[in-house]
Amino acid sequence: MATNIGMMDSAYFVGRSEILAWINSTLHLNLSKVEEACSGAVQCQLMDAVHPGMVPMHKVNFDAKSEYEMIQNYKVLQDVFNKLKITKHVEVNKLVKGRPLDNLEFMQWMKRYCDSVNGGAIHSYNALERREASKGGKEATKKGTQSQPSKGSGPAPRVQSNNNARRHVDPSASLTNQSTKTSRAVPFASSAYDEQITELKLSVDSLEKERDFYFSKLRDIEILCQSPEIQDLPIVGSIQKILYAADDDASVVAEAQAMLSRHQKEAELLSPIVEVPEERTSLDSQKRKSIINPEVDAAASTLSSPRQRILDASDVRSSGSSLMTY
């Protein structure tokens, strides 16, 4: 059961026409635009269809017009989500505005979720009866079940006339027929224009959303580059050069890379080489000698013969050392 799906999931590539056909066939409605479901009542009944009895339909308002009334419907929907432990975040503030893209994305998620429950099969669900318990449910049912114009109510067949009658045709009648044909063609043209306008709105909303997403990412990078800890690093300077470039030119990236490599070469040339001073070296060697010589003398004195020690002592006495005087 999918409760959280990514933006690149196949569910978000389902078209608007397919979504509308699914809603109308499931709930016996007659929606012509996805944004007509912005009140939240349709979403509540869709959850009631896949989880019968879970939604308190008497609290759902199909006649919601104001944002306050719509929010009450979404509160009912959120309570159902909490009972079913569905972690989907509902952006109510965007949905109640009636924007086509936001409502389309949420209905795409709804379809994906409903399809994941029992394989999307809805058995013995009486949408009309369940909707009658809601406020404005009967009116929504009437709109959805409006009868189409009967096929037998067309114009009466023309009576065949003789050649004389055909010669004397009333001009006003022909003008009336032409105006009637034109008036019939206008609704079809307007519906086609409405369809194109809706598609363009969806495209614009999608582009604006994508633009805002990438702008926020660039802004986060800019704030990070301005941190005092890293703002003096060469790589940060290269990034800022790309961010603040006025022209969309590929050479900017090459210049930033060249600047970064130049800083690396300068750092290698200016890196200090550790050298030990000669004075310090001579002092260390003298210290080592002073430490080693007593040990060597002690070892030599212990290994020397008695005769050698007597000779050493006589040398000391002859030198007039005070240590040998009595």
Coordinates of C-alpha atoms in Angstrom, one line a residue:
M1 CA 0.0 0.0 0.0
A2 CA 1.7 3.2 -1.2
T3 CA 1.3 6.2 1.1
N4 CA 4.4 8.1 0.2
I5 CA 5.5 8.0 -3.4
G6 CA 8.2 10.1 -5.1
M7 CA 7.5 12.8 -7.6
M8 CA 9.0 10.7 -10.4
D9 CA 6.6 7.8 -9.8
S10 CA 4.4 6.7 -12.7
A11 CA 1.3 7.9 -10.7
Y12 CA 2.2 11.5 -11.3
F13 CA 2.2 10.9 -15.1
V14 CA -1.5 10.0 -15.2
G15 CA -3.4 12.5 -17.4
R16 CA -6.1 14.8 -16.4
S17 CA -8.7 13.1 -18.6
E18 CA -8.0 9.7 -17.0
I19 CA -8.3 11.2 -13.5
L20 CA -11.6 12.8 -14.3
A21 CA -13.0 9.6 -15.9
W22 CA -11.9 7.6 -12.8
I23 CA -13.6 10.0 -10.4
N24 CA -16.8 10.3 -12.4
S25 CA -17.1 6.5 -12.9
T26 CA -16.4 5.7 -9.3
L27 CA -18.6 8.3 -7.6
H28 CA -21.2 8.8 -10.4
L29 CA -20.3 12.5 -10.7
N30 CA -20.0 14.7 -13.7
L31 CA -16.8 16.7 -13.1
S32 CA -15.3 18.5 -16.1
K33 CA -12.2 20.0 -14.3
V34 CA -9.9 18.6 -11.7
E35 CA -10.0 21.8 -9.7
E36 CA -13.8 21.2 -9.1
A37 CA -12.7 18.8 -6.4
C38 CA -10.8 21.4 -4.5
S39 CA -13.4 21.4 -1.7
G40 CA -12.1 18.0 -0.4
A41 CA -15.5 16.3 -0.4
V42 CA -14.6 14.2 -3.4
Q43 CA -11.5 13.0 -1.7
C44 CA -13.5 12.1 1.4
Q45 CA -15.9 9.9 -0.6
L46 CA -13.1 8.2 -2.5
M47 CA -11.6 7.2 0.9
D48 CA -15.1 6.0 1.9
A49 CA -15.3 3.9 -1.3
V50 CA -12.1 2.0 -0.6
H51 CA -12.6 1.9 3.2
P52 CA -16.4 1.6 3.6
G53 CA -17.8 3.1 6.8
M54 CA -14.5 4.7 7.7
V55 CA -15.5 8.2 6.7
P56 CA -18.3 10.0 8.6
M57 CA -20.1 11.2 5.4
H58 CA -22.6 13.3 7.5
K59 CA -19.7 15.6 8.2
V60 CA -18.7 16.0 4.6
N61 CA -20.0 19.1 2.8
F62 CA -20.3 18.8 -1.0
D63 CA -21.7 22.4 -1.1
A64 CA -18.6 24.0 0.4
K65 CA -17.9 27.4 -1.2
S66 CA -15.7 29.3 1.3
E67 CA -12.2 28.2 2.3
Y68 CA -13.4 27.7 5.9
E69 CA -16.0 25.1 4.7
M70 CA -13.4 23.4 2.5
I71 CA -10.9 23.2 5.4
Q72 CA -13.6 21.3 7.5
N73 CA -13.7 18.7 4.8
Y74 CA -10.0 18.3 4.8
K75 CA -10.0 17.9 8.6
V76 CA -12.4 15.0 8.1
L77 CA -10.0 13.6 5.5
Q78 CA -7.0 14.1 7.8
D79 CA -8.8 12.3 10.6
V80 CA -9.3 9.3 8.3
F81 CA -5.6 9.4 7.3
N82 CA -4.7 9.3 11.0
K83 CA -6.9 6.3 11.7
L84 CA -5.4 4.4 8.8
K85 CA -1.9 5.6 9.7
I86 CA -1.4 7.2 6.4
T87 CA 1.5 9.7 6.5
K88 CA 0.6 11.7 3.5
H89 CA 1.0 15.4 4.0
V90 CA -2.0 17.3 2.6
E91 CA -1.2 20.9 1.6
V92 CA -4.7 22.3 2.4
N93 CA -3.7 25.9 1.8
K94 CA -2.8 25.2 -1.8
L95 CA -5.7 22.9 -2.6
V96 CA -8.4 25.2 -1.4
K97 CA -7.1 27.9 -3.8
G98 CA -8.3 25.8 -6.7
R99 CA -5.1 25.7 -8.6
P100 CA -5.2 23.0 -11.3
L101 CA -1.7 21.6 -10.8
D102 CA -1.9 21.2 -7.1
N103 CA -5.3 19.5 -7.3
L104 CA -4.2 17.3 -10.1
E105 CA -1.1 16.1 -8.2
F106 CA -3.2 15.3 -5.1
M107 CA -5.8 13.4 -7.2
Q108 CA -3.0 11.5 -8.9
W109 CA -1.9 10.4 -5.4
M110 CA -5.4 9.5 -4.5
K111 CA -5.8 7.3 -7.5
R112 CA -2.5 5.6 -6.8
Y113 CA -3.6 4.9 -3.2
C114 CA -7.0 3.7 -4.1
D115 CA -5.6 1.4 -6.8
S116 CA -3.2 -0.1 -4.2
V117 CA -6.1 -1.1 -1.9
N118 CA -7.6 -4.4 -2.9
G119 CA -6.1 -4.0 -6.4
G120 CA -8.3 -0.9 -7.0
A121 CA -11.5 -3.1 -7.0
I122 CA -14.5 -1.4 -5.4
H123 CA -17.4 -3.8 -4.8
S124 CA -21.0 -3.1 -4.0
Y125 CA -20.4 0.6 -3.1
N126 CA -23.5 2.8 -3.6
A127 CA -22.0 6.2 -4.1
L128 CA -25.3 7.9 -4.6
E129 CA -26.8 6.5 -1.3
R130 CA -23.7 7.4 0.7
R131 CA -23.5 10.9 -0.7
E132 CA -27.1 11.6 0.3
A133 CA -26.0 11.7 4.0
S134 CA -23.7 14.6 3.2
K135 CA -24.6 18.3 3.1
G136 CA -25.2 19.2 -0.5
G137 CA -24.9 15.6 -1.6
K138 CA -28.3 15.4 -3.2
E139 CA -27.5 18.5 -5.4
A140 CA -24.2 16.9 -6.4
T141 CA -26.0 13.8 -7.4
K142 CA -28.5 15.7 -9.5
K143 CA -25.7 17.4 -11.3
G144 CA -24.0 14.1 -12.0
T145 CA -27.1 12.4 -13.2
Q146 CA -28.4 15.1 -15.5
S147 CA -30.1 13.4 -18.5
Q148 CA -28.5 14.0 -21.8
P149 CA -30.8 15.4 -24.6
S150 CA -32.8 12.6 -26.1
K151 CA -32.1 11.5 -29.6
G152 CA -35.7 11.6 -30.6
S153 CA -36.1 15.3 -29.8
G154 CA -34.4 16.5 -33.0
P155 CA -36.0 18.7 -35.6
A156 CA -39.0 17.4 -37.4
P157 CA -38.3 15.8 -40.8
R158 CA -38.7 18.2 -43.7
V159 CA -41.7 17.8 -45.9
Q160 CA -41.0 17.2 -49.5
S161 CA -42.3 20.0 -51.6
N162 CA -42.9 20.4 -55.3
N163 CA -40.7 22.2 -57.7
N164 CA -42.7 25.4 -57.4
A165 CA -42.3 25.5 -53.7
R166 CA -38.6 25.1 -54.0
R167 CA -38.4 28.0 -56.3
H168 CA -40.0 30.3 -53.8
V169 CA -37.8 29.8 -50.7
D170 CA -38.1 32.3 -48.0
P171 CA -34.7 34.1 -47.5
S172 CA -35.4 34.8 -43.8
A173 CA -35.7 31.0 -43.3
S174 CA -32.3 30.3 -44.8
L175 CA -30.7 33.0 -42.6
T176 CA -32.4 31.5 -39.5
N177 CA -31.0 28.1 -40.4
Q178 CA -27.5 29.5 -40.8
S179 CA -27.6 31.3 -37.5
T180 CA -28.8 28.1 -35.8
K181 CA -25.8 26.2 -37.2
T182 CA -23.4 28.9 -36.1
S183 CA -24.8 29.0 -32.6
R184 CA -24.4 25.2 -32.4
A185 CA -20.8 25.4 -33.5
V186 CA -19.9 28.0 -30.9
P187 CA -20.2 25.7 -27.8
F188 CA -17.9 23.2 -29.4
A189 CA -15.3 25.8 -30.2
S190 CA -15.5 27.3 -26.7
S191 CA -15.1 23.9 -25.1
A192 CA -12.0 23.3 -27.2
Y193 CA -10.6 26.7 -26.2
D194 CA -11.3 25.9 -22.5
E195 CA -9.4 22.7 -22.9
Q196 CA -6.4 24.4 -24.3
I197 CA -6.5 27.1 -21.6
T198 CA -6.6 24.5 -18.9
E199 CA -3.6 22.6 -20.4
L200 CA -1.7 25.9 -20.6
K201 CA -2.4 26.7 -17.0
L202 CA -1.2 23.3 -15.9
S203 CA 2.0 23.8 -17.9
V204 CA 2.6 27.2 -16.4
D205 CA 2.0 26.0 -12.9
S206 CA 4.4 23.1 -13.4
L207 CA 7.1 25.4 -14.8
E208 CA 6.6 27.8 -11.9
K209 CA 6.9 25.0 -9.4
E210 CA 10.1 23.7 -11.0
R211 CA 11.5 27.2 -11.1
D212 CA 10.8 27.8 -7.4
F213 CA 12.4 24.5 -6.5
Y214 CA 15.7 25.1 -8.2
F215 CA 15.8 28.8 -7.1
S216 CA 15.5 27.7 -3.4
K217 CA 18.4 25.2 -4.0
L218 CA 20.6 27.9 -5.5
R219 CA 19.7 30.3 -2.6
D220 CA 20.8 27.6 -0.1
I221 CA 24.1 27.2 -1.9
E222 CA 24.6 31.0 -1.9
I223 CA 23.9 31.3 1.9
L224 CA 26.4 28.4 2.5
C225 CA 29.1 30.1 0.4
Q226 CA 28.7 33.3 2.5
S227 CA 29.6 31.5 5.8
P228 CA 32.7 33.1 7.4
E229 CA 34.3 29.6 7.8
I230 CA 34.5 28.8 4.1
Q231 CA 34.0 32.1 2.2
D232 CA 37.7 32.5 1.6
L233 CA 38.3 29.1 0.1
P234 CA 39.2 28.9 -3.6
I235 CA 36.4 26.5 -4.4
V236 CA 33.8 28.8 -2.9
G237 CA 35.1 31.6 -5.1
S238 CA 34.7 29.4 -8.2
I239 CA 31.1 28.5 -7.2
Q240 CA 30.2 32.2 -6.6
K241 CA 31.7 33.0 -10.0
I242 CA 29.2 30.6 -11.6
L243 CA 26.3 31.8 -9.4
Y244 CA 26.8 35.5 -10.2
A245 CA 27.6 35.1 -13.9
A246 CA 25.4 37.5 -15.9
D247 CA 25.5 35.6 -19.2
D248 CA 24.5 32.1 -19.9
D249 CA 27.9 31.2 -21.3
A250 CA 29.8 27.9 -21.0
S251 CA 33.1 29.7 -20.7
V252 CA 32.1 30.7 -17.1
V253 CA 32.5 27.2 -16.0
A254 CA 35.9 26.9 -17.7
E255 CA 37.0 30.1 -16.1
A256 CA 35.9 28.9 -12.7
Q257 CA 37.8 25.6 -13.2
A258 CA 40.9 27.6 -14.3
M259 CA 40.7 29.8 -11.3
L260 CA 40.5 26.8 -9.0
S261 CA 43.5 25.0 -10.6
R262 CA 45.5 28.3 -10.5
H263 CA 44.9 28.5 -6.7
Q264 CA 46.0 24.9 -6.3
K265 CA 49.3 25.6 -8.1
E266 CA 50.0 28.7 -6.1
A267 CA 49.4 26.8 -2.9
E268 CA 51.9 24.1 -3.9
L269 CA 54.6 26.7 -4.8
L270 CA 54.1 28.6 -1.6
S271 CA 54.0 25.7 0.7
P272 CA 56.9 26.0 3.2
I273 CA 59.7 23.3 3.2
V274 CA 60.8 22.3 6.7
E275 CA 64.5 22.9 7.2
V276 CA 66.6 22.2 10.3
P277 CA 69.1 25.0 11.1
E278 CA 72.8 24.0 11.2
E279 CA 73.2 25.4 14.7
R280 CA 70.5 23.2 16.0
T281 CA 72.0 20.2 14.3
S282 CA 75.5 20.8 15.9
L283 CA 74.0 21.3 19.3
D284 CA 72.1 18.0 19.0
S285 CA 75.2 16.2 18.0
Q286 CA 77.2 17.7 20.9
K287 CA 74.4 16.6 23.3
R288 CA 74.6 13.1 21.9
K289 CA 78.3 13.1 22.4
S290 CA 78.1 14.3 25.9
I291 CA 75.7 11.6 26.8
I292 CA 77.6 8.9 25.1
N293 CA 81.2 9.7 26.3
P294 CA 80.6 9.1 30.1
E295 CA 79.1 5.8 29.3
V296 CA 82.1 4.8 27.1
D297 CA 84.6 6.0 29.7
A298 CA 82.9 4.0 32.4
A299 CA 82.9 0.9 30.3
A300 CA 86.6 1.4 29.4
S301 CA 87.6 1.8 33.1
T302 CA 86.0 -1.4 34.1
L303 CA 87.6 -3.3 31.2
S304 CA 91.1 -1.9 31.6
S305 CA 93.8 -4.1 33.3
P306 CA 95.3 -3.4 36.8
R307 CA 98.6 -2.3 35.3
Q308 CA 96.8 0.2 33.1
R309 CA 95.0 1.6 36.1
I310 CA 98.4 2.0 38.0
L311 CA 99.8 3.8 35.1
D312 CA 96.9 6.1 34.9
A313 CA 97.2 6.8 38.6
S314 CA 100.9 7.6 38.3
D315 CA 100.1 10.0 35.4
V316 CA 97.7 11.8 37.7
R317 CA 100.3 12.0 40.6
S318 CA 102.9 13.3 38.3
S319 CA 100.6 16.0 37.0
G320 CA 100.4 17.4 40.5
S321 CA 96.7 16.8 40.9
S322 CA 95.3 17.7 44.3
L323 CA 93.4 14.4 44.4
M324 CA 96.6 12.3 45.0
T325 CA 98.2 14.5 47.7
Y326 CA 98.2 13.1 51.3

